[in-house]
């Protein structure tokens, strides 16, 4: 569904080249749970951004259902990210002046998905918190709102970058479990340095210094 | 803030505009006629009168001999000189007519007596009712050898005061008659005014017309308006800088939000459009609110402070309101430039990774 062909990403850092990814070749299958493990700085996040079209590779190509992500226009790529992908980031970013429910609806603007959002939040144990604002929620609750936001509209792929890093172990595992449980038919790609979080993954790859080592 | 700035500017300019407006309103009576005062020689009056009567380019309705003495009226910038006419009894009704006015309280002054009719506007301005004293022996600027009592008040918008000509003949100097010429059709008055001015130019006569007055008022205020422009220009720059800083802070907070939304798949263009709409609403809303507040305050000032003294103030003075236009425009431009610059070097990944922009 997503295929990476000898993808490299080079950052320019004060005139020095930083190879965040080196010639990575990888396929993500529909519906699979793919874990990406590796130490800090190994290029996990970079790989995730390349897969999800948030970054354009320096060389190589990323195809989404056969279409080159880099070759399409910004608008089309943004549209795919909006409709087909879901994202959970390391920090539970919510918009401060919107309620939990409204924050979930932000994922698909202009669509009436209130009942779906309510269903998701209820499934994630937040039925009592839908009308609360982010500052009235705990870290774990916020990250669960982010999970609901990522899952709204049943995206074909959900990307999560250290979704549990800001949480304690128990709520971290809780969030991972919910993500896996409610993703429906969508693929799930999770980046983490903690193997425990990848229980239940269909496949785990390990990265080191920008390359896949296993 | 934007509301305050707009209100301040519109309010100040309205108040300043009210000064030349006052001049025009107070002396508007002179729109109705051209007045001629011979210099030094009383025998010139009939001569000039004859010239005007016989050679006038427009049909005249009436030419009347008058006398004049001085009185002061109040304005928001101090006292201004005003004329008390001495009129023939037979001319009084006609004069009132041309002022679109009639005596609504009291009566006309009797010949030779220290009595005057004043307009309702003057009555308010000077706080004089029937029985009030218009001119006094001990007042330099509103002098008359006898206390001149108000015996009648005439309605309407015009400002005027008159006594009988006999009273002034006996009591006021110099001993020279003046005269006023009224065009039959008010539309012709300007033509008559200009013609009279030209005709008597260089001769021993002073010609008074409304156009002169208007010109004087305008030149008097050009310097003031230049200063005003500089002050307002500076104000706009200062306010815009401050607003720019505030907007910057505000947007820095929202950049987080925009980073997140962009990471979720919103386009830069869509977000820019959103900022544009929000800024427009904010700026236009602030401007209108400021104008509304200014309008409200000016009306309050008018009713509470100006009207009781019959001071002129135009609360729908668009030129004054338009002075505040640079504020929203400048703020709008600064906001957009700020947003544009912020967006140009903008990487949503930096934001979701918490590397601050
Ligand atoms: N914007 C950037 N500019 C320059 N170098 C960068 C930038 N972003 C990442 N890098 C570098 O690229 C390499 C890979 O970074 P990346 O964030 O992908 O690692 P990671 O595996 O996600 O690490 P972590 O577990 O700490 O999140 C690192 O050496 C990092 O310093
Ligand atoms: Mg990372």
Coordinates of C-alpha atoms and ligand atoms in Angstrom, one line a residue:
Chain A
X1 CA 0.0 0.0 0.0
X2 CA 2.9 2.3 0.9
X3 CA 6.2 1.4 -0.7
X4 CA 9.5 3.1 -0.2
X5 CA 12.2 2.6 -2.8
X6 CA 15.8 3.3 -1.7
X7 CA 14.6 6.4 0.2
X8 CA 17.2 8.7 1.7
X9 CA 16.7 11.9 3.7
X10 CA 19.6 14.2 4.3
X11 CA 19.3 17.2 6.6
X12 CA 21.5 20.2 6.2
X13 CA 22.8 21.1 9.7
X14 CA 25.0 24.1 9.8
X15 CA 26.7 23.1 6.5
X16 CA 27.1 19.5 7.7
X17 CA 25.1 16.8 6.1
X18 CA 23.1 14.6 8.4
X19 CA 21.8 11.3 6.9
X20 CA 18.6 10.6 8.8
X21 CA 17.6 7.8 6.4
X22 CA 19.9 5.9 4.1
X23 CA 18.4 4.0 1.1
X24 CA 15.5 2.5 3.0
X25 CA 13.4 0.1 1.0
X26 CA 10.2 -1.0 2.7
X27 CA 6.5 -1.9 2.1
X28 CA 3.6 -1.3 4.3
X29 CA 0.8 -3.8 3.7
X30 CA -2.9 -2.9 4.1
X31 CA -4.1 -3.5 7.6
X32 CA -0.8 -4.5 9.1
X33 CA 0.6 -3.4 12.4
X34 CA 4.2 -2.4 11.7
X35 CA 6.5 -1.4 14.5
X36 CA 9.7 0.6 14.0
X37 CA 12.3 0.2 16.8
X38 CA 15.6 1.9 17.3
X39 CA 17.7 4.1 19.5
X40 CA 17.4 7.8 19.6
X41 CA 18.6 9.5 16.5
X42 CA 18.5 6.4 14.4
X43 CA 16.1 8.0 12.0
X44 CA 12.8 6.4 13.0
X45 CA 10.8 9.7 13.0
X46 CA 12.3 10.7 9.7
X47 CA 11.2 7.4 8.2
X48 CA 7.7 7.9 9.4
X49 CA 7.5 11.5 8.0
X50 CA 8.7 10.2 4.7
X51 CA 6.1 7.4 4.6
X52 CA 3.3 9.7 5.5
X53 CA 4.2 12.5 3.1
X54 CA 5.2 15.0 5.8
X55 CA 8.7 15.1 4.3
X56 CA 9.9 14.7 0.8
X57 CA 12.9 12.4 0.4
X58 CA 16.2 13.7 -0.8
X59 CA 16.4 10.6 -3.1
X60 CA 14.4 7.5 -3.8
X61 CA 10.6 7.4 -4.0
X62 CA 7.6 6.9 -1.8
X63 CA 4.5 5.5 -3.5
X64 CA 1.0 5.6 -2.0
X65 CA -1.2 3.1 -3.8
X66 CA 1.0 3.4 -6.8
X67 CA 1.2 7.2 -6.9
X68 CA 4.5 9.0 -6.2
X69 CA 3.9 11.2 -3.1
X70 CA 6.7 13.6 -4.1
X71 CA 5.4 13.9 -7.6
X72 CA 1.9 15.0 -6.8
X73 CA 1.0 18.5 -5.9
X74 CA 1.0 19.8 -2.4
X75 CA -2.8 20.1 -2.4
X76 CA -3.3 16.5 -3.5
X77 CA -0.7 15.2 -0.9
X78 CA -2.4 17.2 1.8
X79 CA -5.7 15.8 0.8
X80 CA -4.4 12.2 1.1
X81 CA -2.9 13.0 4.5
X82 CA -6.2 14.5 5.6
X83 CA -8.5 11.7 4.3
X84 CA -6.4 8.6 4.2
X85 CA -3.9 9.0 7.0
X86 CA -4.3 9.4 10.7
X87 CA -1.5 10.8 13.0
X88 CA -0.7 10.5 16.6
X89 CA 2.3 12.5 17.7
X90 CA 4.6 12.1 20.7
X91 CA 3.1 15.1 22.5
X92 CA -0.7 15.2 22.8
X93 CA -1.3 18.3 20.8
X94 CA -4.8 19.6 21.1
X95 CA -6.2 22.9 20.3
X96 CA -6.7 24.8 23.5
X97 CA -9.9 26.6 22.8
X98 CA -11.8 23.5 21.5
X99 CA -13.4 20.8 23.5
X100 CA -12.3 17.2 23.3
X101 CA -15.0 16.4 20.9
X102 CA -14.3 19.4 18.7
X103 CA -10.6 18.5 18.7
X104 CA -11.5 15.1 17.3
X105 CA -13.7 16.6 14.6
X106 CA -10.7 18.8 13.5
X107 CA -9.3 15.7 11.7
X108 CA -12.0 15.9 9.0
X109 CA -13.1 19.5 8.6
X110 CA -16.4 20.1 6.8
X111 CA -17.8 16.7 7.4
X112 CA -20.5 15.8 9.9
X113 CA -18.9 13.1 12.0
X114 CA -20.2 14.1 15.4
X115 CA -21.8 10.7 16.2
X116 CA -18.7 8.8 15.0
X117 CA -16.4 11.0 17.1
X118 CA -18.7 10.4 20.1
X119 CA -18.6 6.7 19.5
X120 CA -14.8 6.7 19.3
X121 CA -14.4 8.8 22.4
X122 CA -16.8 6.5 24.3
X123 CA -14.9 3.5 23.1
X124 CA -11.7 5.1 24.4
X125 CA -13.3 5.7 27.8
X126 CA -13.8 9.4 27.4
X127 CA -17.6 9.5 27.4
X128 CA -17.6 11.8 30.5
X129 CA -14.9 14.1 29.0
X130 CA -16.2 15.0 25.6
X131 CA -17.2 18.5 26.4
X132 CA -14.0 19.3 28.4
X133 CA -11.2 21.5 27.3
X134 CA -7.7 20.2 27.0
X135 CA -6.5 21.9 30.2
X136 CA -9.1 19.9 32.1
X137 CA -7.7 16.6 30.9
X138 CA -4.8 14.4 32.1
X139 CA -1.9 13.6 29.8
X140 CA -3.3 10.1 29.2
X141 CA -6.7 11.4 28.4
X142 CA -5.3 14.0 26.0
X143 CA -3.4 11.3 24.2
X144 CA -6.6 9.2 23.9
X145 CA -8.3 12.2 22.4
X146 CA -5.4 12.3 19.9
X147 CA -6.0 8.7 19.2
X148 CA -9.7 9.3 18.5
X149 CA -8.7 12.2 16.2
X150 CA -6.3 9.9 14.3
X151 CA -8.9 7.2 13.9
X152 CA -11.8 9.5 12.8
X153 CA -13.0 8.5 9.4
X154 CA -11.3 5.1 9.6
X155 CA -8.1 6.1 7.7
X156 CA -6.3 3.6 5.6
X157 CA -3.1 4.1 7.6
X158 CA -2.5 5.5 11.1
X159 CA 1.0 6.7 11.9
X160 CA 2.1 7.1 15.5
X161 CA 5.5 8.6 16.6
X162 CA 6.3 7.6 20.2
X163 CA 2.6 8.0 21.1
X164 CA 3.4 6.8 24.6
X165 CA 6.5 8.8 25.3
X166 CA 4.8 11.5 27.3
X167 CA 2.8 8.9 29.4
X168 CA 3.6 6.5 32.2
X169 CA 4.0 2.9 31.3
X170 CA 0.4 1.8 32.2
X171 CA -1.4 4.5 30.4
X172 CA 1.1 4.2 27.5
X173 CA 0.2 0.5 27.1
X174 CA -3.5 1.4 27.4
X175 CA -3.2 3.9 24.6
X176 CA -1.3 1.5 22.4
X177 CA -3.9 -1.2 23.0
X178 CA -6.7 1.2 22.1
X179 CA -5.0 2.3 19.0
X180 CA -4.5 -1.3 17.8
X181 CA -8.0 -2.3 18.8
X182 CA -9.9 0.6 17.1
X183 CA -8.0 1.0 13.9
X184 CA -10.4 -1.2 12.1
X185 CA -9.1 -2.3 8.7
X186 CA -6.4 0.4 8.7
X187 CA -2.7 -0.2 8.8
X188 CA -0.8 1.0 11.9
X189 CA 2.8 2.2 11.9
X190 CA 4.2 2.8 15.3
X191 CA 7.6 4.3 16.0
X192 CA 9.1 3.7 19.5
X193 CA 12.3 2.8 21.3
X194 CA 10.4 0.6 23.7
X195 CA 9.8 -3.0 22.4
X196 CA 7.1 -3.5 25.1
X197 CA 4.8 -1.1 23.2
X198 CA 4.9 -3.3 20.1
X199 CA 3.2 -6.3 21.6
X200 CA 0.7 -7.5 19.0
X201 CA 2.6 -6.0 16.1
X202 CA 2.6 -8.0 12.9
X203 CA 6.1 -7.0 12.0
X204 CA 8.8 -5.1 13.7
X205 CA 11.8 -3.5 12.0
X206 CA 14.8 -2.1 13.7
X207 CA 16.8 0.9 12.6
X208 CA 20.2 2.1 13.3
X209 CA 22.0 5.2 11.9
X210 CA 19.3 5.7 9.2
X211 CA 19.2 2.2 7.9
X212 CA 17.1 -0.8 8.6
X213 CA 19.1 -3.5 10.3
X214 CA 16.5 -6.2 10.7
Chain B
X1 CA -7.2 48.5 21.2
X2 CA -8.1 48.9 17.5
X3 CA -11.5 50.1 18.7
X4 CA -10.0 52.6 21.0
X5 CA -7.6 54.0 18.4
X6 CA -10.4 54.3 15.8
X7 CA -12.6 55.9 18.3
X8 CA -10.0 58.4 19.4
X9 CA -9.1 59.5 15.9
X10 CA -12.6 59.8 14.7
X11 CA -13.6 61.6 17.8
X12 CA -10.7 64.1 17.8
X13 CA -11.1 64.8 14.1
X14 CA -14.8 65.3 14.5
X15 CA -14.3 67.8 17.3
X16 CA -11.6 69.7 15.4
X17 CA -13.8 69.7 12.3
X18 CA -16.5 71.2 14.4
X19 CA -14.5 74.4 14.7
X20 CA -14.6 75.5 11.1
X21 CA -18.1 74.0 10.9
X22 CA -19.1 76.3 13.8
X23 CA -17.7 79.3 11.9
X24 CA -19.7 78.4 8.8
X25 CA -22.9 77.7 10.8
X26 CA -22.6 80.8 13.0
X27 CA -22.0 83.1 10.0
X28 CA -24.3 81.3 7.6
X29 CA -26.7 84.2 7.7
X30 CA -24.3 86.0 5.3
X31 CA -25.2 83.5 2.6
X32 CA -28.4 85.4 2.2
X33 CA -26.9 88.8 1.2
X34 CA -23.9 90.8 0.4
X35 CA -23.1 93.6 2.9
X36 CA -21.2 96.8 2.0
X37 CA -19.7 99.2 4.5
X38 CA -18.2 102.3 3.0
X39 CA -14.9 103.4 4.6
X40 CA -14.7 106.8 6.3
X41 CA -17.2 108.8 4.2
X42 CA -20.9 108.6 5.0
X43 CA -21.8 110.1 1.6
X44 CA -20.5 107.1 -0.2
X45 CA -23.3 104.8 1.0
X46 CA -26.0 106.1 -1.4
X47 CA -23.4 106.1 -4.2
X48 CA -22.5 102.5 -3.8
X49 CA -26.1 101.6 -3.2
X50 CA -27.0 103.1 -6.5
X51 CA -24.3 101.2 -8.3
X52 CA -25.5 97.9 -6.9
X53 CA -29.2 98.7 -7.5
X54 CA -28.7 99.9 -11.1
X55 CA -26.0 97.6 -12.4
X56 CA -26.6 94.4 -10.5
X57 CA -26.2 91.4 -12.9
X58 CA -29.0 89.5 -11.1
X59 CA -32.5 90.6 -10.2
X60 CA -32.5 92.1 -6.7
X61 CA -35.2 91.6 -4.2
X62 CA -34.3 94.2 -1.7
X63 CA -31.5 96.5 -0.8
X64 CA -31.7 97.8 2.8
X65 CA -29.8 100.4 4.7
X66 CA -28.4 99.0 8.0
X67 CA -26.3 99.8 11.0
X68 CA -24.1 97.3 12.9
X69 CA -22.7 97.0 16.3
X70 CA -20.7 94.3 17.9
X71 CA -21.4 91.4 20.3
X72 CA -19.6 88.3 21.2
X73 CA -20.7 84.7 20.8
X74 CA -19.2 81.7 22.4
X75 CA -17.5 78.8 20.6
X76 CA -15.5 75.8 21.9
X77 CA -12.3 77.8 21.2
X78 CA -13.3 81.0 22.8
X79 CA -15.4 84.0 21.9
X80 CA -16.0 85.2 18.4
X81 CA -17.2 88.6 17.2
X82 CA -20.7 88.8 15.9
X83 CA -22.8 91.6 14.5
X84 CA -26.0 93.1 15.9
X85 CA -27.8 94.7 13.0
X86 CA -29.8 97.8 13.2
X87 CA -32.8 97.4 10.8
X88 CA -35.6 99.6 9.6
X89 CA -38.9 98.4 11.0
X90 CA -40.2 97.8 7.5
X91 CA -37.2 95.5 6.8
X92 CA -37.5 93.3 9.9
X93 CA -40.1 90.9 8.6
X94 CA -38.4 90.5 5.3
X95 CA -35.1 89.9 7.1
X96 CA -36.7 87.2 9.3
X97 CA -38.2 85.7 6.1
X98 CA -34.8 85.4 4.4
X99 CA -33.5 83.8 7.6
X100 CA -36.4 81.3 7.3
X101 CA -37.3 82.4 10.7
X102 CA -40.1 84.1 12.7
X103 CA -40.4 85.5 16.1
X104 CA -41.8 82.7 18.3
X105 CA -41.5 84.3 21.6
X106 CA -41.9 88.0 22.5
X107 CA -42.0 90.8 19.8
X108 CA -40.0 92.9 17.5
X109 CA -37.8 95.8 19.0
X110 CA -39.5 99.2 19.1
X111 CA -37.9 102.0 17.2
X112 CA -35.1 103.8 19.2
X113 CA -35.4 101.6 22.2
X114 CA -32.6 99.4 23.6
X115 CA -34.3 96.3 22.5
X116 CA -33.2 93.4 20.3
X117 CA -34.5 90.2 18.7
X118 CA -32.1 87.3 18.7
X119 CA -32.2 83.9 17.1
X120 CA -33.0 80.9 19.2
X121 CA -29.4 79.6 18.5
X122 CA -28.0 82.7 20.0
X123 CA -30.3 82.6 22.9
X124 CA -29.0 79.1 23.7
X125 CA -25.4 80.1 23.0
X126 CA -25.5 83.1 25.3
X127 CA -28.0 81.8 27.8
X128 CA -30.3 84.8 27.1
X129 CA -34.0 84.6 27.3
X130 CA -36.6 87.3 27.0
X131 CA -35.4 90.2 29.3
X132 CA -31.7 89.1 29.1
X133 CA -29.2 91.8 28.4
X134 CA -27.4 91.4 25.0
X135 CA -25.1 94.5 25.0
X136 CA -24.0 96.5 28.0
X137 CA -22.3 99.8 28.7
X138 CA -19.5 98.1 30.7
X139 CA -18.6 95.4 28.1
X140 CA -15.9 96.2 25.6
X141 CA -16.8 93.6 23.0
X142 CA -20.5 93.6 23.5
X143 CA -20.8 97.3 24.0
X144 CA -23.8 99.6 23.9
X145 CA -24.3 102.8 25.9
X146 CA -27.5 101.4 27.3
X147 CA -28.3 97.8 28.3
X148 CA -30.0 96.3 25.3
X149 CA -32.7 93.9 26.3
X150 CA -33.8 90.8 24.4
X151 CA -37.5 91.3 23.6
X152 CA -38.0 88.6 21.0
X153 CA -36.6 85.2 20.1
X154 CA -36.7 83.9 16.5
X155 CA -36.6 80.2 15.6
X156 CA -34.6 78.3 13.0
X157 CA -31.0 77.3 12.4
X158 CA -29.5 80.7 11.5
X159 CA -27.7 83.0 13.9
X160 CA -28.6 86.7 14.0
X161 CA -29.5 89.6 16.3
X162 CA -31.0 92.9 15.4
X163 CA -32.2 96.1 17.0
X164 CA -34.1 99.0 15.4
X165 CA -31.9 101.1 13.2
X166 CA -33.0 104.2 15.1
X167 CA -31.4 102.9 18.3
X168 CA -28.1 102.3 16.6
X169 CA -28.2 105.6 14.8
X170 CA -28.5 107.4 18.1
X171 CA -26.1 105.3 20.1
X172 CA -23.4 103.7 18.0
X173 CA -20.5 105.1 16.0
X174 CA -19.1 105.5 13.4
X175 CA -21.9 107.4 11.9
X176 CA -21.9 105.6 8.6
X177 CA -24.7 103.6 7.1
X178 CA -24.0 100.3 5.6
X179 CA -26.3 98.4 3.3
X180 CA -27.2 94.8 2.4
X181 CA -28.4 93.6 -1.0
X182 CA -30.5 90.4 -1.4
X183 CA -30.8 88.6 -4.7
X184 CA -34.3 87.7 -5.6
X185 CA -33.4 84.1 -6.1
X186 CA -31.0 82.7 -3.4
X187 CA -29.4 80.8 -6.2
X188 CA -28.2 84.1 -7.7
X189 CA -26.7 85.4 -4.4
X190 CA -23.2 84.0 -5.1
X191 CA -23.2 85.7 -8.4
X192 CA -24.3 89.0 -6.8
X193 CA -21.7 88.6 -4.1
X194 CA -18.8 88.1 -6.5
X195 CA -20.0 90.8 -8.8
X196 CA -20.2 93.3 -5.9
X197 CA -16.8 92.4 -4.7
X198 CA -15.3 93.0 -8.1
X199 CA -17.3 96.1 -8.7
X200 CA -16.3 97.8 -5.5
X201 CA -12.8 96.4 -5.4
X202 CA -10.3 99.2 -4.8
X203 CA -13.0 101.7 -3.8
X204 CA -13.6 102.9 -0.3
X205 CA -15.8 100.1 0.7
X206 CA -15.6 96.8 2.5
X207 CA -17.7 94.0 1.0
X208 CA -18.7 91.0 3.2
X209 CA -19.7 87.8 1.6
X210 CA -20.1 84.2 2.7
X211 CA -17.5 83.0 0.3
X212 CA -14.9 85.2 1.9
X213 CA -15.8 83.9 5.2
X214 CA -15.6 80.3 4.1
X215 CA -12.2 80.9 2.5
X216 CA -10.9 82.6 5.6
X217 CA -12.1 79.7 7.7
X218 CA -10.5 77.2 5.4
X219 CA -7.1 79.0 5.2
X220 CA -7.1 79.5 9.0
X221 CA -7.4 75.8 9.4
X222 CA -5.0 74.5 6.8
X223 CA -2.1 74.6 9.2
X224 CA -4.1 73.0 11.9
X225 CA -5.1 70.2 9.6
X226 CA -1.5 69.7 8.5
X227 CA -0.5 69.3 12.1
X228 CA -3.5 67.0 12.6
X229 CA -2.3 64.9 9.7
X230 CA 1.1 64.5 11.2
X231 CA -0.3 63.7 14.6
X232 CA -2.6 61.1 13.2
X233 CA 0.1 59.7 11.0
X234 CA 2.3 59.2 14.0
X235 CA -0.5 57.8 16.0
X236 CA -1.3 55.2 13.2
X237 CA 2.4 54.2 13.1
X238 CA 2.6 53.8 16.8
X239 CA -0.6 51.9 17.1
X240 CA 0.2 49.7 14.2
X241 CA 3.6 48.8 15.7
X242 CA 2.0 47.9 19.0
X243 CA -0.7 46.0 17.3
X244 CA 1.9 44.3 15.1
X245 CA 3.7 43.1 18.3
X246 CA 0.5 41.9 19.9
X247 CA -0.5 40.1 16.7
X248 CA 2.9 38.5 16.6
X249 CA 2.6 37.1 20.1
X250 CA -0.9 36.0 19.3
X251 CA 0.1 34.3 16.1
X252 CA 3.1 32.6 17.8
X253 CA 0.6 30.8 19.9
X254 CA -1.5 30.0 17.0
X255 CA 1.5 28.7 15.0
X256 CA 1.3 25.7 17.2
X257 CA -2.2 25.1 16.1
X258 CA -1.4 25.7 12.5
X259 CA 1.6 23.3 12.7
X260 CA -0.7 20.7 14.1
X261 CA -3.4 21.2 11.5
X262 CA -0.8 21.2 8.7
X263 CA 0.6 17.9 10.0
X264 CA -2.9 16.5 10.0
X265 CA -3.3 17.4 6.3
X266 CA -4.6 21.0 6.1
X267 CA -3.0 22.9 3.4
X268 CA -0.9 26.1 3.9
X269 CA -3.3 27.8 1.5
X270 CA -6.3 26.8 3.5
X271 CA -4.8 28.0 6.7
X272 CA -3.7 31.3 5.1
X273 CA -7.2 31.8 3.9
X274 CA -8.4 31.1 7.4
X275 CA -6.0 33.7 8.9
X276 CA -7.1 36.1 6.2
X277 CA -10.7 35.7 7.1
X278 CA -10.1 35.9 10.8
X279 CA -7.9 39.0 10.5
X280 CA -10.5 40.7 8.2
X281 CA -13.3 40.0 10.6
X282 CA -11.2 41.2 13.5
X283 CA -10.0 44.3 11.8
X284 CA -13.2 45.3 10.1
X285 CA -15.2 44.4 13.2
X286 CA -12.9 46.5 15.4
X287 CA -13.1 49.4 13.0
X288 CA -16.8 49.4 12.8
X289 CA -17.1 49.0 16.6
X290 CA -14.7 51.9 17.0
X291 CA -16.7 54.0 14.6
X292 CA -19.9 53.0 16.4
X293 CA -18.4 53.9 19.8
X294 CA -17.1 57.2 18.4
X295 CA -20.5 57.9 16.9
X296 CA -22.1 57.2 20.3
X297 CA -19.7 59.3 22.2
X298 CA -19.9 62.2 19.8
X299 CA -23.7 62.1 20.0
X300 CA -23.4 62.2 23.8
X301 CA -21.0 65.1 23.6
X302 CA -23.3 66.8 21.2
X303 CA -26.4 66.4 23.4
X304 CA -24.8 67.0 26.7
X305 CA -22.1 69.7 25.9
X306 CA -22.6 71.2 22.5
X307 CA -26.4 71.5 21.9
X308 CA -27.1 73.5 25.1
X309 CA -24.7 76.2 23.8
X310 CA -25.7 75.7 20.2
X311 CA -22.2 74.7 19.3
X312 CA -22.0 73.0 15.9
X313 CA -20.9 69.4 15.9
X314 CA -21.5 67.0 13.0
X315 CA -21.7 63.5 14.4
X316 CA -22.0 62.0 10.9
X317 CA -18.8 63.7 9.7
X318 CA -17.5 61.1 7.2
X319 CA -14.3 62.9 6.6
X320 CA -13.5 62.7 10.3
X321 CA -14.4 59.0 10.3
X322 CA -12.3 58.4 7.2
X323 CA -9.3 59.7 9.1
X324 CA -9.4 56.5 11.2
X325 CA -9.2 54.3 8.1
X326 CA -5.4 54.0 8.1
X327 CA -5.6 52.2 11.4
X328 CA -7.4 49.1 10.3
X329 CA -5.6 49.1 6.9
X330 CA -2.2 49.3 8.5
X331 CA -3.0 46.6 11.1
X332 CA -4.4 44.4 8.4
X333 CA -1.3 44.8 6.2
X334 CA 1.1 44.2 9.2
X335 CA -0.9 41.1 10.2
X336 CA -0.8 39.6 6.8
X337 CA 2.9 40.3 6.3
X338 CA 3.6 38.8 9.7
X339 CA 1.6 35.7 8.9
X340 CA 3.2 35.4 5.5
X341 CA 6.7 35.6 6.9
X342 CA 5.9 33.1 9.6
X343 CA 4.3 30.7 7.1
X344 CA 7.1 30.9 4.6
X345 CA 9.7 29.2 6.8
X346 CA 7.3 26.9 8.4
X347 CA 7.9 23.2 9.0
X348 CA 5.0 21.4 10.8
X349 CA 7.3 18.6 11.8
X350 CA 9.2 21.0 13.9
X351 CA 6.1 21.8 15.8
X352 CA 4.8 18.3 16.3
X353 CA 8.3 17.3 17.4
X354 CA 8.3 20.2 19.8
X355 CA 11.3 21.8 18.3
X356 CA 10.1 25.4 18.6
X357 CA 9.9 27.5 15.5
Ligands
LIG1 N1 15.5 19.3 11.2 C1 16.6 18.6 11.3 N2 17.8 19.2 10.9 C2 19.0 18.6 11.1 N3 19.1 17.4 11.5 C3 18.0 16.7 11.9 C4 16.7 17.3 11.8 N4 15.8 16.4 12.2 C5 16.4 15.3 12.6 N5 17.8 15.5 12.4 C6 18.8 14.5 12.6 O1 18.5 13.3 11.9 C7 18.8 12.2 12.6 C8 17.5 11.3 12.7 O2 16.5 12.0 13.4 P1 15.1 11.4 13.9 O3 14.4 12.4 14.5 O4 14.6 10.7 12.6 O5 15.6 10.2 14.9 P2 14.7 9.4 15.8 O6 15.1 8.0 15.6 O7 13.3 9.7 15.7 O8 15.2 9.8 17.3 P3 14.3 9.9 18.6 O9 14.1 8.5 19.1 O10 15.2 10.7 19.5 O11 13.1 10.6 18.3 C9 19.3 12.6 13.9 O12 20.7 12.5 13.9 C10 18.8 14.0 14.0 O13 19.8 14.7 14.8
LIG2 MG1 11.8 10.6 16.8

